[in-house]
C-alpha positions as protocol buffer text, in pm:
chain_id: "A"
residue {
  index: 1
  type: UNK
  ca { x: 10789 y: 12453 z: 8472 }
}
residue {
  index: 2
  type: UNK
  ca { x: 10823 y: 12043 z: 8452 }
}
residue {
  index: 3
  type: UNK
  ca { x: 11143 y: 11916 z: 8521 }
}
residue {
  index: 4
  type: UNK
  ca { x: 11307 y: 12182 z: 8736 }
}
residue {
  index: 5
  type: UNK
  ca { x: 11242 y: 12006 z: 9021 }
}
residue {
  index: 6
  type: UNK
  ca { x: 11444 y: 11685 z: 8914 }
}
residue {
  index: 7
  type: UNK
  ca { x: 11092 y: 11492 z: 8883 }
}
residue {
  index: 8
  type: UNK
  ca { x: 10888 y: 11364 z: 8645 }
}
residue {
  index: 9
  type: UNK
  ca { x: 11123 y: 11431 z: 8363 }
}
residue {
  index: 10
  type: UNK
  ca { x: 11056 y: 11314 z: 7987 }
}
residue {
  index: 11
  type: UNK
  ca { x: 11053 y: 11090 z: 7824 }
}
residue {
  index: 12
  type: UNK
  ca { x: 10845 y: 10881 z: 8052 }
}
residue {
  index: 13
  type: UNK
  ca { x: 11066 y: 10546 z: 8192 }
}
residue {
  index: 14
  type: UNK
  ca { x: 10957 y: 10203 z: 8186 }
}
residue {
  index: 15
  type: UNK
  ca { x: 11019 y: 10043 z: 8546 }
}
residue {
  index: 16
  type: UNK
  ca { x: 11072 y: 9671 z: 8508 }
}
residue {
  index: 17
  type: UNK
  ca { x: 11072 y: 9485 z: 8872 }
}
residue {
  index: 18
  type: UNK
  ca { x: 11376 y: 9343 z: 9022 }
}
residue {
  index: 19
  type: UNK
  ca { x: 11404 y: 8999 z: 9077 }
}
residue {
  index: 20
  type: UNK
  ca { x: 11785 y: 8930 z: 9131 }
}
residue {
  index: 21
  type: UNK
  ca { x: 12024 y: 9075 z: 9413 }
}
residue {
  index: 22
  type: UNK
  ca { x: 11936 y: 9423 z: 9344 }
}
residue {
  index: 23
  type: UNK
  ca { x: 11584 y: 9304 z: 9486 }
}
residue {
  index: 24
  type: UNK
  ca { x: 11735 y: 9178 z: 9792 }
}
residue {
  index: 25
  type: UNK
  ca { x: 11953 y: 9447 z: 9836 }
}
residue {
  index: 26
  type: UNK
  ca { x: 11668 y: 9724 z: 9787 }
}
residue {
  index: 27
  type: UNK
  ca { x: 11444 y: 9492 z: 10009 }
}
residue {
  index: 28
  type: UNK
  ca { x: 11717 y: 9529 z: 10262 }
}
residue {
  index: 29
  type: UNK
  ca { x: 11809 y: 9909 z: 10302 }
}
residue {
  index: 30
  type: UNK
  ca { x: 11502 y: 10043 z: 10117 }
}
residue {
  index: 31
  type: UNK
  ca { x: 11181 y: 9901 z: 10283 }
}
residue {
  index: 32
  type: UNK
  ca { x: 10848 y: 9918 z: 10135 }
}
residue {
  index: 33
  type: UNK
  ca { x: 10654 y: 9943 z: 10492 }
}
residue {
  index: 34
  type: UNK
  ca { x: 10344 y: 10099 z: 10342 }
}
residue {
  index: 35
  type: UNK
  ca { x: 10251 y: 9768 z: 10134 }
}
residue {
  index: 36
  type: UNK
  ca { x: 10168 y: 9443 z: 10226 }
}
residue {
  index: 37
  type: UNK
  ca { x: 10502 y: 9205 z: 10186 }
}
residue {
  index: 38
  type: UNK
  ca { x: 10368 y: 8990 z: 9903 }
}
residue {
  index: 39
  type: UNK
  ca { x: 10212 y: 9344 z: 9703 }
}
residue {
  index: 40
  type: UNK
  ca { x: 10565 y: 9513 z: 9777 }
}
residue {
  index: 41
  type: UNK
  ca { x: 10772 y: 9201 z: 9636 }
}
residue {
  index: 42
  type: UNK
  ca { x: 10540 y: 9144 z: 9299 }
}
residue {
  index: 43
  type: UNK
  ca { x: 10449 y: 9527 z: 9234 }
}
residue {
  index: 44
  type: UNK
  ca { x: 10750 y: 9699 z: 9400 }
}
residue {
  index: 45
  type: UNK
  ca { x: 10548 y: 10028 z: 9411 }
}
residue {
  index: 46
  type: UNK
  ca { x: 10790 y: 10242 z: 9626 }
}
residue {
  index: 47
  type: UNK
  ca { x: 11079 y: 10169 z: 9399 }
}
residue {
  index: 48
  type: UNK
  ca { x: 10857 y: 10213 z: 9095 }
}
residue {
  index: 49
  type: UNK
  ca { x: 10730 y: 10533 z: 9194 }
}
residue {
  index: 50
  type: UNK
  ca { x: 11092 y: 10665 z: 9306 }
}
residue {
  index: 51
  type: UNK
  ca { x: 11236 y: 10584 z: 8987 }
}
residue {
  index: 52
  type: UNK
  ca { x: 10985 y: 10711 z: 8764 }
}
residue {
  index: 53
  type: UNK
  ca { x: 10957 y: 11032 z: 8944 }
}
residue {
  index: 54
  type: UNK
  ca { x: 11337 y: 11097 z: 8996 }
}
residue {
  index: 55
  type: UNK
  ca { x: 11524 y: 10855 z: 8779 }
}
residue {
  index: 56
  type: UNK
  ca { x: 11356 y: 10996 z: 8466 }
}
residue {
  index: 57
  type: UNK
  ca { x: 11581 y: 11325 z: 8553 }
}
residue {
  index: 58
  type: UNK
  ca { x: 11920 y: 11111 z: 8513 }
}
residue {
  index: 59
  type: UNK
  ca { x: 11790 y: 10841 z: 8261 }
}
residue {
  index: 60
  type: UNK
  ca { x: 12085 y: 10986 z: 8006 }
}
residue {
  index: 61
  type: UNK
  ca { x: 12325 y: 10908 z: 8281 }
}
residue {
  index: 62
  type: UNK
  ca { x: 12201 y: 10630 z: 8471 }
}
residue {
  index: 63
  type: UNK
  ca { x: 11964 y: 10284 z: 8360 }
}
residue {
  index: 64
  type: UNK
  ca { x: 11758 y: 10138 z: 8627 }
}
residue {
  index: 65
  type: UNK
  ca { x: 12006 y: 9930 z: 8798 }
}
residue {
  index: 66
  type: UNK
  ca { x: 12291 y: 10197 z: 8793 }
}
residue {
  index: 67
  type: UNK
  ca { x: 12020 y: 10424 z: 8938 }
}
residue {
  index: 68
  type: UNK
  ca { x: 11929 y: 10208 z: 9237 }
}
residue {
  index: 69
  type: UNK
  ca { x: 12289 y: 10109 z: 9315 }
}
residue {
  index: 70
  type: UNK
  ca { x: 12394 y: 10483 z: 9339 }
}
residue {
  index: 71
  type: UNK
  ca { x: 12090 y: 10547 z: 9559 }
}
residue {
  index: 72
  type: UNK
  ca { x: 12235 y: 10261 z: 9771 }
}
residue {
  index: 73
  type: UNK
  ca { x: 12587 y: 10378 z: 9803 }
}
residue {
  index: 74
  type: UNK
  ca { x: 12445 y: 10744 z: 9892 }
}
residue {
  index: 75
  type: UNK
  ca { x: 12264 y: 10618 z: 10172 }
}
residue {
  index: 76
  type: UNK
  ca { x: 12542 y: 10459 z: 10323 }
}
residue {
  index: 77
  type: UNK
  ca { x: 12752 y: 10820 z: 10282 }
}
residue {
  index: 78
  type: UNK
  ca { x: 12509 y: 10975 z: 10565 }
}
residue {
  index: 79
  type: UNK
  ca { x: 12415 y: 10827 z: 10897 }
}
residue {
  index: 80
  type: UNK
  ca { x: 12169 y: 11060 z: 10963 }
}
residue {
  index: 81
  type: UNK
  ca { x: 12062 y: 10848 z: 11295 }
}
residue {
  index: 82
  type: UNK
  ca { x: 12418 y: 10921 z: 11427 }
}
residue {
  index: 83
  type: UNK
  ca { x: 12418 y: 11259 z: 11332 }
}
residue {
  index: 84
  type: UNK
  ca { x: 12118 y: 11356 z: 11515 }
}
residue {
  index: 85
  type: UNK
  ca { x: 12264 y: 11191 z: 11795 }
}
residue {
  index: 86
  type: UNK
  ca { x: 12563 y: 11396 z: 11762 }
}
residue {
  index: 87
  type: UNK
  ca { x: 12356 y: 11688 z: 11808 }
}
residue {
  index: 88
  type: UNK
  ca { x: 12200 y: 11551 z: 12113 }
}
residue {
  index: 89
  type: UNK
  ca { x: 11880 y: 11488 z: 11906 }
}
residue {
  index: 90
  type: UNK
  ca { x: 11691 y: 11131 z: 12013 }
}
residue {
  index: 91
  type: UNK
  ca { x: 11408 y: 10956 z: 11920 }
}
residue {
  index: 92
  type: UNK
  ca { x: 11062 y: 11014 z: 12145 }
}
residue {
  index: 93
  type: UNK
  ca { x: 11147 y: 11375 z: 12241 }
}
residue {
  index: 94
  type: UNK
  ca { x: 11061 y: 11707 z: 12082 }
}
residue {
  index: 95
  type: UNK
  ca { x: 11299 y: 11936 z: 11882 }
}
residue {
  index: 96
  type: UNK
  ca { x: 11261 y: 12239 z: 11664 }
}
residue {
  index: 97
  type: UNK
  ca { x: 11242 y: 12238 z: 11298 }
}
residue {
  index: 98
  type: UNK
  ca { x: 11545 y: 12413 z: 11282 }
}
residue {
  index: 99
  type: UNK
  ca { x: 11753 y: 12217 z: 11518 }
}
residue {
  index: 100
  type: UNK
  ca { x: 11664 y: 11896 z: 11335 }
}
residue {
  index: 101
  type: UNK
  ca { x: 11756 y: 12098 z: 10991 }
}
residue {
  index: 102
  type: UNK
  ca { x: 12077 y: 12214 z: 11101 }
}
residue {
  index: 103
  type: UNK
  ca { x: 12190 y: 11907 z: 11233 }
}
residue {
  index: 104
  type: UNK
  ca { x: 12143 y: 11693 z: 10904 }
}
residue {
  index: 105
  type: UNK
  ca { x: 12269 y: 11998 z: 10721 }
}
residue {
  index: 106
  type: UNK
  ca { x: 12641 y: 11970 z: 10905 }
}
residue {
  index: 107
  type: UNK
  ca { x: 12625 y: 11603 z: 10757 }
}
residue {
  index: 108
  type: UNK
  ca { x: 12501 y: 11671 z: 10410 }
}
residue {
  index: 109
  type: UNK
  ca { x: 12667 y: 12029 z: 10356 }
}
residue {
  index: 110
  type: UNK
  ca { x: 12275 y: 12101 z: 10182 }
}
residue {
  index: 111
  type: UNK
  ca { x: 11984 y: 12231 z: 10306 }
}
residue {
  index: 112
  type: UNK
  ca { x: 11779 y: 11904 z: 10343 }
}
residue {
  index: 113
  type: UNK
  ca { x: 11432 y: 11869 z: 10222 }
}
residue {
  index: 114
  type: UNK
  ca { x: 11251 y: 11810 z: 10560 }
}
residue {
  index: 115
  type: UNK
  ca { x: 10851 y: 11817 z: 10564 }
}
residue {
  index: 116
  type: UNK
  ca { x: 10696 y: 11811 z: 10897 }
}
residue {
  index: 117
  type: UNK
  ca { x: 10388 y: 11569 z: 10913 }
}
């Protein structure tokens, strides 16, 4: 059933490109690494995708600016790298999925949505 995973809810939203301070905050904290810098700035594909997919499900409560402001505030609540370090998990070494899952869960108090690639 569409919408049960809090994605792609109706009605479909319209994304408006950021050109102000919010652009600077997103560009600093939610970097569009998969895209050329100019393309990322002009088209904002990552933010647009996230907003249309997930922001659509909270559109009655949050407009586009409020949605991204909340996302940035939530990002600052959890220092995942520090959490992993506290659990003796460091970049460049191998760990089980469960070790990483359990470490992140201690910080968020929820089952993290992790995927191995």
